[in-house]
Coordinates of C-alpha atoms in Angstrom, one line a residue:
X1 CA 110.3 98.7 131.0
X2 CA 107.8 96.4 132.8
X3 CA 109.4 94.1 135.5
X4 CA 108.6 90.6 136.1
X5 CA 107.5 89.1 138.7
X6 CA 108.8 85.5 139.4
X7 CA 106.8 83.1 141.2
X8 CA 108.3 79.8 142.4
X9 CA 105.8 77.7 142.5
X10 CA 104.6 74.8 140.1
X11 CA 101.5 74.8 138.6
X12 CA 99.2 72.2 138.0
X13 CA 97.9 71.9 134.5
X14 CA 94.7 69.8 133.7
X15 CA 94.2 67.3 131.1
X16 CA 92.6 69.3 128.6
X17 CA 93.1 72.5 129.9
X18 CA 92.9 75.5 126.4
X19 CA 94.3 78.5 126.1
X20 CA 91.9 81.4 124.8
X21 CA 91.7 82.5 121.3
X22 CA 92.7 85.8 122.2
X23 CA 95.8 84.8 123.8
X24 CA 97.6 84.5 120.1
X25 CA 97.3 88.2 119.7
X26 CA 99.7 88.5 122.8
X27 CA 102.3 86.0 122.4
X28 CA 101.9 84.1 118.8
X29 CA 102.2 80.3 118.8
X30 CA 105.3 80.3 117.1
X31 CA 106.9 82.3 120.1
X32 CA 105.3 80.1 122.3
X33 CA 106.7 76.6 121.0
X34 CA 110.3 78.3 120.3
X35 CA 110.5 80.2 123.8
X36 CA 108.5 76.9 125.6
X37 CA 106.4 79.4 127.2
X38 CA 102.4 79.6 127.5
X39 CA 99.6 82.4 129.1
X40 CA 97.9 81.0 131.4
X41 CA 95.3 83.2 132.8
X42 CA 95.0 87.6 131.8
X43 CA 93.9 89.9 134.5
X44 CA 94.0 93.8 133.8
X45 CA 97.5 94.3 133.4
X46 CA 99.2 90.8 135.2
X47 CA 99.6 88.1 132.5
X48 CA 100.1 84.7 134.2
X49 CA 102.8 82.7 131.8
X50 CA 103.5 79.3 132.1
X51 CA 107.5 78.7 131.2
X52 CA 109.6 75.5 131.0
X53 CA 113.0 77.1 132.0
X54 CA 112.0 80.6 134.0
X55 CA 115.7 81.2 133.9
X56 CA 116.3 80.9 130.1
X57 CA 117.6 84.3 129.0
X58 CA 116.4 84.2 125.4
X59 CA 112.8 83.6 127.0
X60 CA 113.1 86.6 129.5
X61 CA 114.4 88.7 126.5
X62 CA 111.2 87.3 124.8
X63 CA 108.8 88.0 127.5
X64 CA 110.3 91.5 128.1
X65 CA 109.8 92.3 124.6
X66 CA 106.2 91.1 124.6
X67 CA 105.1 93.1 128.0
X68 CA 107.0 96.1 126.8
X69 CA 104.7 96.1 123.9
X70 CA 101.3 95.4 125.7
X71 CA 101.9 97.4 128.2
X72 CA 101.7 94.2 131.1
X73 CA 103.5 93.0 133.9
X74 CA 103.8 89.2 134.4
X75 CA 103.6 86.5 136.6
X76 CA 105.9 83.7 135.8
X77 CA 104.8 80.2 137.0
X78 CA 107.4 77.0 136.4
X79 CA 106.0 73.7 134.5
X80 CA 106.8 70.7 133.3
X81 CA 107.4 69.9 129.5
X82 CA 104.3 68.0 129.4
X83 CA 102.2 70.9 131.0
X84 CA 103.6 73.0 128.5
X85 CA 102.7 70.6 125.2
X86 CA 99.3 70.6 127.1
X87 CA 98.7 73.8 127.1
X88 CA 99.9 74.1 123.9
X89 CA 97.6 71.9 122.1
X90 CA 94.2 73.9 121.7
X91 CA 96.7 77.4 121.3
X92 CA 95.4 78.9 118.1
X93 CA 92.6 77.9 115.9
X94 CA 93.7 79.3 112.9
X95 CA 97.1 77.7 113.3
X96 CA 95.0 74.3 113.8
X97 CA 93.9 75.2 110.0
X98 CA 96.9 75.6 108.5
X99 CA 98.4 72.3 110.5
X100 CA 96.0 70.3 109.4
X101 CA 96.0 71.5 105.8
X102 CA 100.0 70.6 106.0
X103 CA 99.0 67.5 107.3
X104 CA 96.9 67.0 104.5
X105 CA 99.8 67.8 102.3
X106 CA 102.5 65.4 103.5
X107 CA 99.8 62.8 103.1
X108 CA 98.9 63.4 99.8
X109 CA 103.2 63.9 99.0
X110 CA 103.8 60.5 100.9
X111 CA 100.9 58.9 98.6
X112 CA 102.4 60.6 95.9
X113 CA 106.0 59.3 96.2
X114 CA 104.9 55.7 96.7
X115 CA 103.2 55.8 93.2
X116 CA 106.2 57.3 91.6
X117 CA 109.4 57.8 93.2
X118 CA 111.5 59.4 90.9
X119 CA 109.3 62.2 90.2
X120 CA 110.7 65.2 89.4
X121 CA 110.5 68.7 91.8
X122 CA 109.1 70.7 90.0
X123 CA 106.0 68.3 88.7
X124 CA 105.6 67.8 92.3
X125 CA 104.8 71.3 93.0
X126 CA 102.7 71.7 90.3
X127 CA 100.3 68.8 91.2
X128 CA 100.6 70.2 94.9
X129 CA 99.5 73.7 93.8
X130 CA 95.8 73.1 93.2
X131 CA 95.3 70.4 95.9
X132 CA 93.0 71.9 98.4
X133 CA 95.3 71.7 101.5
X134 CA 97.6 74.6 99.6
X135 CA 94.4 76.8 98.9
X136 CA 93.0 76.8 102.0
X137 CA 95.9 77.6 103.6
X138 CA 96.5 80.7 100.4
X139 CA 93.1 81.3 102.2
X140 CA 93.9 81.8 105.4
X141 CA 96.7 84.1 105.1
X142 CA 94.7 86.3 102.7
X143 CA 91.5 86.1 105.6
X144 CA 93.5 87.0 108.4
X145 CA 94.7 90.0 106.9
X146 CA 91.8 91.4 105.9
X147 CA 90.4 90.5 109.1
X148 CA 93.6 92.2 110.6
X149 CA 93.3 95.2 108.5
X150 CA 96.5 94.7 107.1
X151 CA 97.5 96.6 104.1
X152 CA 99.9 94.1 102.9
X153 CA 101.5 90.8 103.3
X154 CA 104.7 89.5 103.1
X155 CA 105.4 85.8 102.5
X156 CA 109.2 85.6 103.2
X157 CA 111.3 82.0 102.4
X158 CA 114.1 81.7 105.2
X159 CA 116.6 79.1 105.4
X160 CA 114.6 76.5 107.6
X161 CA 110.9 78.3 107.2
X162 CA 108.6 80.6 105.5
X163 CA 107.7 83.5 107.7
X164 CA 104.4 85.2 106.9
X165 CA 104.1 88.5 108.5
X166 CA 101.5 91.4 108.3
X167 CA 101.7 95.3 108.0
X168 CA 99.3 96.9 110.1
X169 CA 98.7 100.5 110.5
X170 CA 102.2 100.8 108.9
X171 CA 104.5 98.1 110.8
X172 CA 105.0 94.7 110.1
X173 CA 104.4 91.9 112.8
X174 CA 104.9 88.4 112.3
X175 CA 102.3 86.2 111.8
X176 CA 102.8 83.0 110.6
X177 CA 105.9 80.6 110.5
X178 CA 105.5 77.8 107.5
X179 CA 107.5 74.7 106.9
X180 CA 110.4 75.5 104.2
X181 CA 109.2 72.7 101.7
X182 CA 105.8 74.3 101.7
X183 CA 106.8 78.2 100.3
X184 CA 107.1 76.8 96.9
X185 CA 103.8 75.6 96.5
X186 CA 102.1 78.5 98.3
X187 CA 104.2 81.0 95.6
X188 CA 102.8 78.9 92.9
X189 CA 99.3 79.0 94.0
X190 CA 99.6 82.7 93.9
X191 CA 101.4 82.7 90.7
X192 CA 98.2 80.7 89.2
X193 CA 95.8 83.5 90.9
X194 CA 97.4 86.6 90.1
X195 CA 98.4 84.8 86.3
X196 CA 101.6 84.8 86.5
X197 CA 104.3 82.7 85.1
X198 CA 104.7 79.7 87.8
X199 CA 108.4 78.6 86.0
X200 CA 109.6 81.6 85.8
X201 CA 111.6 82.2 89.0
X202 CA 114.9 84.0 88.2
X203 CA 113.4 87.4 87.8
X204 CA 110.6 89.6 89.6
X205 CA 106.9 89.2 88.5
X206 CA 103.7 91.6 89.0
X207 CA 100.1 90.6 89.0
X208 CA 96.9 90.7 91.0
X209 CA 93.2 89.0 91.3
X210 CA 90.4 89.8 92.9
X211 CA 88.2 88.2 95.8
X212 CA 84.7 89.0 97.7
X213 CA 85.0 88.6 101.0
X214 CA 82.0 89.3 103.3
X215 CA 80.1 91.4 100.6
X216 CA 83.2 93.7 100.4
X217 CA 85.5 93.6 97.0
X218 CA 88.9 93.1 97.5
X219 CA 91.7 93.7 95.1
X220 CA 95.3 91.7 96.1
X221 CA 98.3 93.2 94.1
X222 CA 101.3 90.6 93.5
X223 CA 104.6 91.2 93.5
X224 CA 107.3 88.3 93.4
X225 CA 110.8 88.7 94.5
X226 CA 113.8 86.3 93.5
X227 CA 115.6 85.7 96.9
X228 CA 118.7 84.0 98.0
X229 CA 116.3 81.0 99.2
X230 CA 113.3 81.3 97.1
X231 CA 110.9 83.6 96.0
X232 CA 109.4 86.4 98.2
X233 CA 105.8 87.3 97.5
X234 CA 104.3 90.5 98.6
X235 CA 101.0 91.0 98.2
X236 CA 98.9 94.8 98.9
X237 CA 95.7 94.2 100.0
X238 CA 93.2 96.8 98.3
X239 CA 89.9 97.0 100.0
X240 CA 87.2 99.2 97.7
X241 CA 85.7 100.1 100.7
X242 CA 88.5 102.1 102.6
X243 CA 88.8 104.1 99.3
X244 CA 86.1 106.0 99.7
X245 CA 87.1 108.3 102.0
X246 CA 86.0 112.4 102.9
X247 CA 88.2 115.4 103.5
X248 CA 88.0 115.0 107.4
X249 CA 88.4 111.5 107.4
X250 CA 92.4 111.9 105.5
X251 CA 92.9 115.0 108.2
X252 CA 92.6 117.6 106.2
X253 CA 90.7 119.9 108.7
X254 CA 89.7 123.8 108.9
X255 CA 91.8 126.0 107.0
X256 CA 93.6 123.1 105.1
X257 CA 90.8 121.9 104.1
X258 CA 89.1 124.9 102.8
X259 CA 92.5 125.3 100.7
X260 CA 92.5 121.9 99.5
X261 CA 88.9 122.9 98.3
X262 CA 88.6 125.7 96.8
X263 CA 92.1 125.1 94.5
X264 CA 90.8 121.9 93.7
X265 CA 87.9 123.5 91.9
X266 CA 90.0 125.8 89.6
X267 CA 89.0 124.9 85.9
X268 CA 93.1 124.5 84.7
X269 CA 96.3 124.1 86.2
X270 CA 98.9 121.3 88.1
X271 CA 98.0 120.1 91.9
X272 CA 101.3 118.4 93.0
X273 CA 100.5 116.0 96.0
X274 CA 104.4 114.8 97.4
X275 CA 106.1 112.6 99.8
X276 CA 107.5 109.2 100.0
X277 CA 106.1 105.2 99.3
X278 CA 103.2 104.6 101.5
X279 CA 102.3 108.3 102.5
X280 CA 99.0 108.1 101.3
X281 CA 99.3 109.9 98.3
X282 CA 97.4 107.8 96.2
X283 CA 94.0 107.6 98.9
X284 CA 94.2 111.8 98.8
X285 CA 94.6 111.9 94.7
X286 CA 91.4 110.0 94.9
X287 CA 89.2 111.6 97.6
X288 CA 90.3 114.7 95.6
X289 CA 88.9 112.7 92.0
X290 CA 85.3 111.8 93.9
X291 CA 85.0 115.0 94.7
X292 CA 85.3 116.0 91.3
X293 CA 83.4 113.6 89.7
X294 CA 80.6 115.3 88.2
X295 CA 78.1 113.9 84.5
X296 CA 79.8 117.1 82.9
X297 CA 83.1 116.5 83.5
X298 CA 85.8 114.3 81.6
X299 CA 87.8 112.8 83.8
X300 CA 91.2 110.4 83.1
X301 CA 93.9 108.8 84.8
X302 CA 97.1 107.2 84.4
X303 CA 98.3 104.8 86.8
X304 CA 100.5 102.4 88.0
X305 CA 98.4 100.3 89.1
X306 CA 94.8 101.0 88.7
X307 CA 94.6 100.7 93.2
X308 CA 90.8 101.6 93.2
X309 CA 88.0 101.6 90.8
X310 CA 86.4 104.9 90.9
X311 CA 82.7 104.4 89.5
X312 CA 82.3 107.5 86.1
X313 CA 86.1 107.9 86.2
X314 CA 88.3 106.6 83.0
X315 CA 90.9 104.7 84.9
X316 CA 93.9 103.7 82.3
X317 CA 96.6 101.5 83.5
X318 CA 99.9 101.9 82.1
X319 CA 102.3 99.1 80.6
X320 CA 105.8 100.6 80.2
X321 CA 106.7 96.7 78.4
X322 CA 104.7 97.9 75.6
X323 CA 105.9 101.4 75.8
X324 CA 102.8 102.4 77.0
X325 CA 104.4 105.2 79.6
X326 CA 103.3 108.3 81.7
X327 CA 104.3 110.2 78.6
X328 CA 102.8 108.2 75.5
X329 CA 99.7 107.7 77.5
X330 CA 99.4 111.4 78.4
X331 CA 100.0 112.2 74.7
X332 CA 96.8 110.0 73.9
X333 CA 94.7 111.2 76.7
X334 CA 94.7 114.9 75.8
X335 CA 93.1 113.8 72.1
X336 CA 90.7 112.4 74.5
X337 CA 88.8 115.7 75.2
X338 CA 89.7 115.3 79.2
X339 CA 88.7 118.5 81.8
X340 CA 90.6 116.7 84.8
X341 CA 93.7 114.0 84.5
X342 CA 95.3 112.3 86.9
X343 CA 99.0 110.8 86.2
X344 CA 100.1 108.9 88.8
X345 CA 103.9 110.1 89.4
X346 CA 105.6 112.5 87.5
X347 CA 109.1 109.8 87.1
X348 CA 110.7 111.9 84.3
X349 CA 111.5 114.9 82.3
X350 CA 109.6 113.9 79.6
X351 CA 106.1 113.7 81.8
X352 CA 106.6 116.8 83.8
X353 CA 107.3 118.4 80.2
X354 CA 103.8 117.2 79.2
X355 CA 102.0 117.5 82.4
X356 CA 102.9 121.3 82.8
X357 CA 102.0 121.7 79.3
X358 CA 98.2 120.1 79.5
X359 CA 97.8 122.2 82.8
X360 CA 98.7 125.4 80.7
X361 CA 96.0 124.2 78.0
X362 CA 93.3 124.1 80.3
X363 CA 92.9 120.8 82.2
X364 CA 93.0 120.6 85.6
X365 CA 96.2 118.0 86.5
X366 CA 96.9 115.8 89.2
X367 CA 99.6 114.4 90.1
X368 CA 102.4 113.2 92.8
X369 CA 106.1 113.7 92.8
X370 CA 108.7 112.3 95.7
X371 CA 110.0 115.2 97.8
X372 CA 110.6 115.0 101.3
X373 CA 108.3 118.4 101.7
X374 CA 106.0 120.3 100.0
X375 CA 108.8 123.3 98.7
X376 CA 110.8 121.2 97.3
X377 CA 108.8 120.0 94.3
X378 CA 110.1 123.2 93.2
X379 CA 113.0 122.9 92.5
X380 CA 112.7 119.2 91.9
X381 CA 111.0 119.8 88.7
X382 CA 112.9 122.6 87.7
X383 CA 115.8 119.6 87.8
X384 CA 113.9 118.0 85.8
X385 CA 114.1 120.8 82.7
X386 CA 111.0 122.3 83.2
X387 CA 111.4 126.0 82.7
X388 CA 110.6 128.2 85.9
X389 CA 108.3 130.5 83.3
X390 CA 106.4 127.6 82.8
X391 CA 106.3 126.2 85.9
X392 CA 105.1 129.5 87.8
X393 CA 102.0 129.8 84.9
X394 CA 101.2 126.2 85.9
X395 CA 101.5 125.2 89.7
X396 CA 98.3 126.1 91.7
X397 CA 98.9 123.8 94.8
X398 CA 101.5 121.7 96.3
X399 CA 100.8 119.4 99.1
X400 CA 103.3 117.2 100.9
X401 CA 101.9 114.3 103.8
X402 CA 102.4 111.8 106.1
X403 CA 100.9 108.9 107.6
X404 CA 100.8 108.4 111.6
X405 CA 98.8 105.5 113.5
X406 CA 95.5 107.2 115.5
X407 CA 95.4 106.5 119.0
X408 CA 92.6 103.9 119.7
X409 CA 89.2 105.8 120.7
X410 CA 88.2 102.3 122.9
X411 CA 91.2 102.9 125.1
X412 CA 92.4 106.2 125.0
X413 CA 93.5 108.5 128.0
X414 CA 94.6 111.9 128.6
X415 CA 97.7 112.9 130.1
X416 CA 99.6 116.2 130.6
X417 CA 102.6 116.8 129.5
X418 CA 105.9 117.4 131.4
X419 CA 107.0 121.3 132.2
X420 CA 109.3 121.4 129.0
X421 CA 107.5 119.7 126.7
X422 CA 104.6 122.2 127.5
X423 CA 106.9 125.2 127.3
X424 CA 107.8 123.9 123.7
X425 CA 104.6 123.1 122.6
X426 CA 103.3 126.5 123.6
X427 CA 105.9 127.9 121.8
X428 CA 105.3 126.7 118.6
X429 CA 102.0 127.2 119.0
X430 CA 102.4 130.6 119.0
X431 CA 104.3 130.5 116.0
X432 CA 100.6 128.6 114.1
X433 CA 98.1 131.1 112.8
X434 CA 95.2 131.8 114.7
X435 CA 92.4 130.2 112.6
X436 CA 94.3 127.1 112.8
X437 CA 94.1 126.9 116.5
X438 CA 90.5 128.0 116.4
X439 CA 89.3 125.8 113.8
X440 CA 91.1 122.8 116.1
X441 CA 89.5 124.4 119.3
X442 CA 93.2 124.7 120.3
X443 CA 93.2 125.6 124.3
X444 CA 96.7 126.9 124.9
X445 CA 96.2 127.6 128.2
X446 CA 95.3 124.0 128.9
X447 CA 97.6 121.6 127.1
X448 CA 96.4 118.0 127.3
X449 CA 98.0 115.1 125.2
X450 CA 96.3 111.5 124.7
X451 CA 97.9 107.7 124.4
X452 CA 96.1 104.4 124.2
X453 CA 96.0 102.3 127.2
X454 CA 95.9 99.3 124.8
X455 CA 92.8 96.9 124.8
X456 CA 91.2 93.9 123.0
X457 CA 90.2 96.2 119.8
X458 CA 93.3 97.4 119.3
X459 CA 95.6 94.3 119.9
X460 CA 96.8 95.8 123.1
X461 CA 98.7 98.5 120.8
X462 CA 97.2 101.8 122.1
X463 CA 96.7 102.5 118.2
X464 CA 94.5 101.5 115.5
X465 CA 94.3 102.8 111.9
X466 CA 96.2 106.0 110.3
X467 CA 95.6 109.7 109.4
X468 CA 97.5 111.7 108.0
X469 CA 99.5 115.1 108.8
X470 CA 99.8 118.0 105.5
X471 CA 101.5 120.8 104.7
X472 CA 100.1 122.8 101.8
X473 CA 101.5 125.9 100.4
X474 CA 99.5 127.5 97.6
X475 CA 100.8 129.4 94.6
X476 CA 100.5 132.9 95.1
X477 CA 101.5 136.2 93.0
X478 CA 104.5 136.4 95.2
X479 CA 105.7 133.2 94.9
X480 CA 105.1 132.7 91.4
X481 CA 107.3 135.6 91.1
X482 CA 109.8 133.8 93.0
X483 CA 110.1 131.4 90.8
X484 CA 109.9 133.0 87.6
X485 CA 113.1 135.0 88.7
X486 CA 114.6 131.8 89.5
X487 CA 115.1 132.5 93.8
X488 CA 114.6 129.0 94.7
X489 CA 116.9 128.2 97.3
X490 CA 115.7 126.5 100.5
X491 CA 115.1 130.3 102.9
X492 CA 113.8 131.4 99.8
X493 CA 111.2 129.5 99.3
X494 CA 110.2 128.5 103.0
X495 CA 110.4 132.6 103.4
X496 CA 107.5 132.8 101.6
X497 CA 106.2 129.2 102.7
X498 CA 105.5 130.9 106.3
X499 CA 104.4 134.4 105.0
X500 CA 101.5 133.2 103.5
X501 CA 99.9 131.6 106.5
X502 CA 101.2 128.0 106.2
X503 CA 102.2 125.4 108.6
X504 CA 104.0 122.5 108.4
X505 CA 103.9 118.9 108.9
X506 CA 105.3 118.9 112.0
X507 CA 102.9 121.7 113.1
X508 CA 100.0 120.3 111.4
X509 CA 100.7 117.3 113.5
X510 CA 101.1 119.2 116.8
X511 CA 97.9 120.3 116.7
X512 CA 96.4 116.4 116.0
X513 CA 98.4 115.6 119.4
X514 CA 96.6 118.1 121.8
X515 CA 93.4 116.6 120.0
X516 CA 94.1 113.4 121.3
X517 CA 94.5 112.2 117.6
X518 CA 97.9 110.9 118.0
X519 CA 101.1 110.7 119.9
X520 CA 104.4 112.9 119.9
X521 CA 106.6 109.2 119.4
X522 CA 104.7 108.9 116.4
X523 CA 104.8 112.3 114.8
X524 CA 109.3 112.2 115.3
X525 CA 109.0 109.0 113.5
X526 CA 106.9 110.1 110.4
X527 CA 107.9 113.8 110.2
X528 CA 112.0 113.3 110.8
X529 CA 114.1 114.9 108.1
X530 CA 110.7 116.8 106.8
X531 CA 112.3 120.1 106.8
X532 CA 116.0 120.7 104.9
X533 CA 118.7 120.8 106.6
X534 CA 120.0 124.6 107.2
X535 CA 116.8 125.9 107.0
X536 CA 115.0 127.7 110.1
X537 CA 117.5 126.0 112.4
X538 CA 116.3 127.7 115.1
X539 CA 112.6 126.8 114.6
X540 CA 113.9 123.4 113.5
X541 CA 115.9 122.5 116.7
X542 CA 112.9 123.7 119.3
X543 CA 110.9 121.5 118.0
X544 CA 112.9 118.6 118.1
X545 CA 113.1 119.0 121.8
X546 CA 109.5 117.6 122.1
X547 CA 110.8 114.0 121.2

């Protein structure tokens, strides 16, 4: 943890006197007006702050947390309150926006209430909706996040304030912090967009609407959320452009790759693609779809939602209110004289029944499934009734991923690991098949790892975007025997897992790390609980002593 460094002295603040724009990245205005703190001046690694009570404790917890995260050391300088409400006057442009948009609003209410001042809430809120102070700041939000490269939002009512925050590379960081009186009117503004039912409060909603922003087509997908004060709007921001992404890009390298490839090309059979909310199943199911998109081929999907429009592709989005399902849309789609079909998630008995069935009848099937690895979608659908006969004729593929943050390529730095951690590394390296090693010019002799310093590009994180980690394990003779006999327990099947040349996630990830791709603290977090309990506890246990 980064010490501070306290300075005694006062410091004079100028009339006039602005903080950079960049400074909000660091320590958000919010923080700065609860915690009656300010940055002054940013050198390398010293950040000069500016605090009205240096010996507050909730501010030093604040602080620490801040420098912790940046990676800084600070310089603590004590001024007066009006020092402080100078500084904080020119803080964040963006924030000078929104605060002039809610003045704007408590104008127009006061104006409002003078005309008529027993006017009912809810009449209030729907005149406020489409005033331009509401949409603008609807506009903001939506802005910075794309700016941010945030794949969703989350507009949260608390008890005094609505707290906007942003998920970025997979973790959420507070952006924004509303007055409480003005949630209603920014959920109803949405509501209106997405076409949704602005009275209807008392149960959850879905929607979505579309914007251009910079030339780039940007889908928004709504969900609303009754909450014990308010509503809770979440909104996943889908940018066209970050669809369309190759083989390499995902992480699907060397051998993996040419797997992925070559099974993806078979004319008939069921390509599984597992793993939990937000894993990026649904970017791979369509990387794998462009790459089959050819003038001769047929190709349909089922999903929930339609994320991305894929240009030659039949994309059909299901409705389960009209009893338009999985399984009654897959029933239609096969009269539709499809080579290649896509249904989003395999929920039920019913759909695995009839997704099995149209990969036995000569249509290539994707799909996705939620198992914490890539065996056990094995025995998951045989849970689900389908018979292991079936199931072995079927299966061609089964890949299960994750999602880690990349280390930042503007700031990133080598570094060798300790004596133990190298000793375990090595050995689990030598547990990897060669070609995997050579294809990921694997040096075990020299073991470096990487980390981001942190810098302006990355928000001072060390990390910017995600790729993911796979384990694939194809269906071979042996294994379809396997199954057919019914030998699915857990050594079983990871037996054979390892026989056939396969790695895990865990593994696959290893070898991202001594590519400088990303960090051990961030493999533990997304591969933890990846492999069954009781299964390889040897192999298991060795590797957790990395983390």
């Amino acid at each position: 943890m980064n010490e501070t460094r306290n300075v005694s002295s006062k410091l004079d603040i100028q009339d006039g006197a602005k903080v950079s724009e960049d400074f909000v990245k660091i320590l958000p205005r919010e923080a700065a007006d609860r915690y009656k703190m300010a940055i002054i001046e940013k050198n390398e690694k010293i950040l000069k702050v500016g605090m009205v009570d240096p010996n507050n404790i909730e501010s030093q917890d604040a602080l620490r947390f801040i420098l912790n995260r940046n990676n800084l050391q600070a310089e603590v300088y004590a001024i007066s309150e009006i020092d402080f409400r100078r500084m904080l006057k020119n803080y964040d442009i963006v924030k000078e926006t929104i605060g002039e948009a809610l003045k704007d609003i408590e104008e127009e209410k006061v104006k409002e209430e003078k005309k008529k001042e027993q006017i009912v809430q809810e009449k209030k809120i729907g005149e406020l909706v489409e005033s331009a102070p509401v949409a603008k700041i609807v506009e903001v939000i939506v802005e910075n996040a794309i700016e941010g490269e945030a794949s969703d939002i989350h507009i949260e009512p608390e008890e005094k304030e609505v707290k906007v925050r942003f998920r970025v590379d997979g973790v959420l960081h507070s952006s924004l912090f509303l007055p409480k009186d003005v949630g209603p009117s920014i959920v109803s503004r949405i509501k209106i967009l997405s076409n949704l039912k602005i009275d209807e409060k008392r149960k959850p909603q879905d929607g979505r609407f579309k914007i251009s922003y910079k030339g780039r087509n940007i889908d928004l997908r709504v969900s609303t959320l009754p909450v014990a004060e308010g509503e809770k709007i979440v909104m996943r921001v889908l940018d066209e452009n970050k669809s369309k992404i190759d083989l390499e890009g995902l992480g699907l390298w060397g051998k993996s790759r040419e797997i992925f490839e070559q099974e993806i090309q078979e004319p008939f059979g069921l390509i599984l693609i597992t793993g939990p909310t937000g894993s990026g199943k649904s970017t791979t199911l369509y990387t794998g779809l462009s790459m089959l998109d050819r003038e001769e081929r047929n190709i349909v999907t089922l999903e929930d939602p339609v994320e991305y429009r894929i240009a030659g592709i039949n994309q059909s989005q299901i409705y389960p209110e009209i009893n338009f399902t999985f399984a009654t849309g897959l029933r239609s789609i096969l009269r539709q004289d499809p080579d290649v079909i896509m249904v989003g998630e395999i929920r039920d008995e019913e759909t695995a029944e009839l997704t099995v069935h149209a990969a036995l009848t000569g249509h290539l099937v994707l799909s996705t499934l939620h198992t914490n690895n890539s065996v056990g979608a094995i025995p998951r659908l045989v849970d689900m009734k389908v018979e292991p006969f079936l199931l072995s004729s079927s299966l061609r593929m089964i890949i299960a991923q994750r999602l880690v943050r990349r280390i930042c390529d503007h700031c990133k730095e080598e570094v060798r690991p300790g004596k133990r951690v190298e000793e375990v590394m090595k050995s689990i390296l030598s547990r990897i098949p060669a070609e995997y090693k050579k294809d990921m010019e694997i040096d075990e002799n020299n073991l470096s790892m990487y980390r981001g310093r942190g810098c302006e590009y990355c928000s001072r994180t060390g990390m910017k975007g995600r790729v993911a980690v796979f384990e694939i394990i194809k269906i071979t003779d042996r294994l379809r025997k396997v199954i057919e006999e019914g030998e699915l327990s857990g050594d079983t099947l990871w037996k054979e897992f390892y026989e056939q040349g396969s790695i895990t996630m865990r593994e696959d990830g290893i070898l991202k790390v001594l590519k400088g791709q990303t960090t051990m603290e961030e493999l533990e977090r997304a591969t933890a609980n990846t492999v069954e309990a009781n299964t390889l506890d040897d192999k298991k246990a060795e590797e957790e002593q990395i983390v």
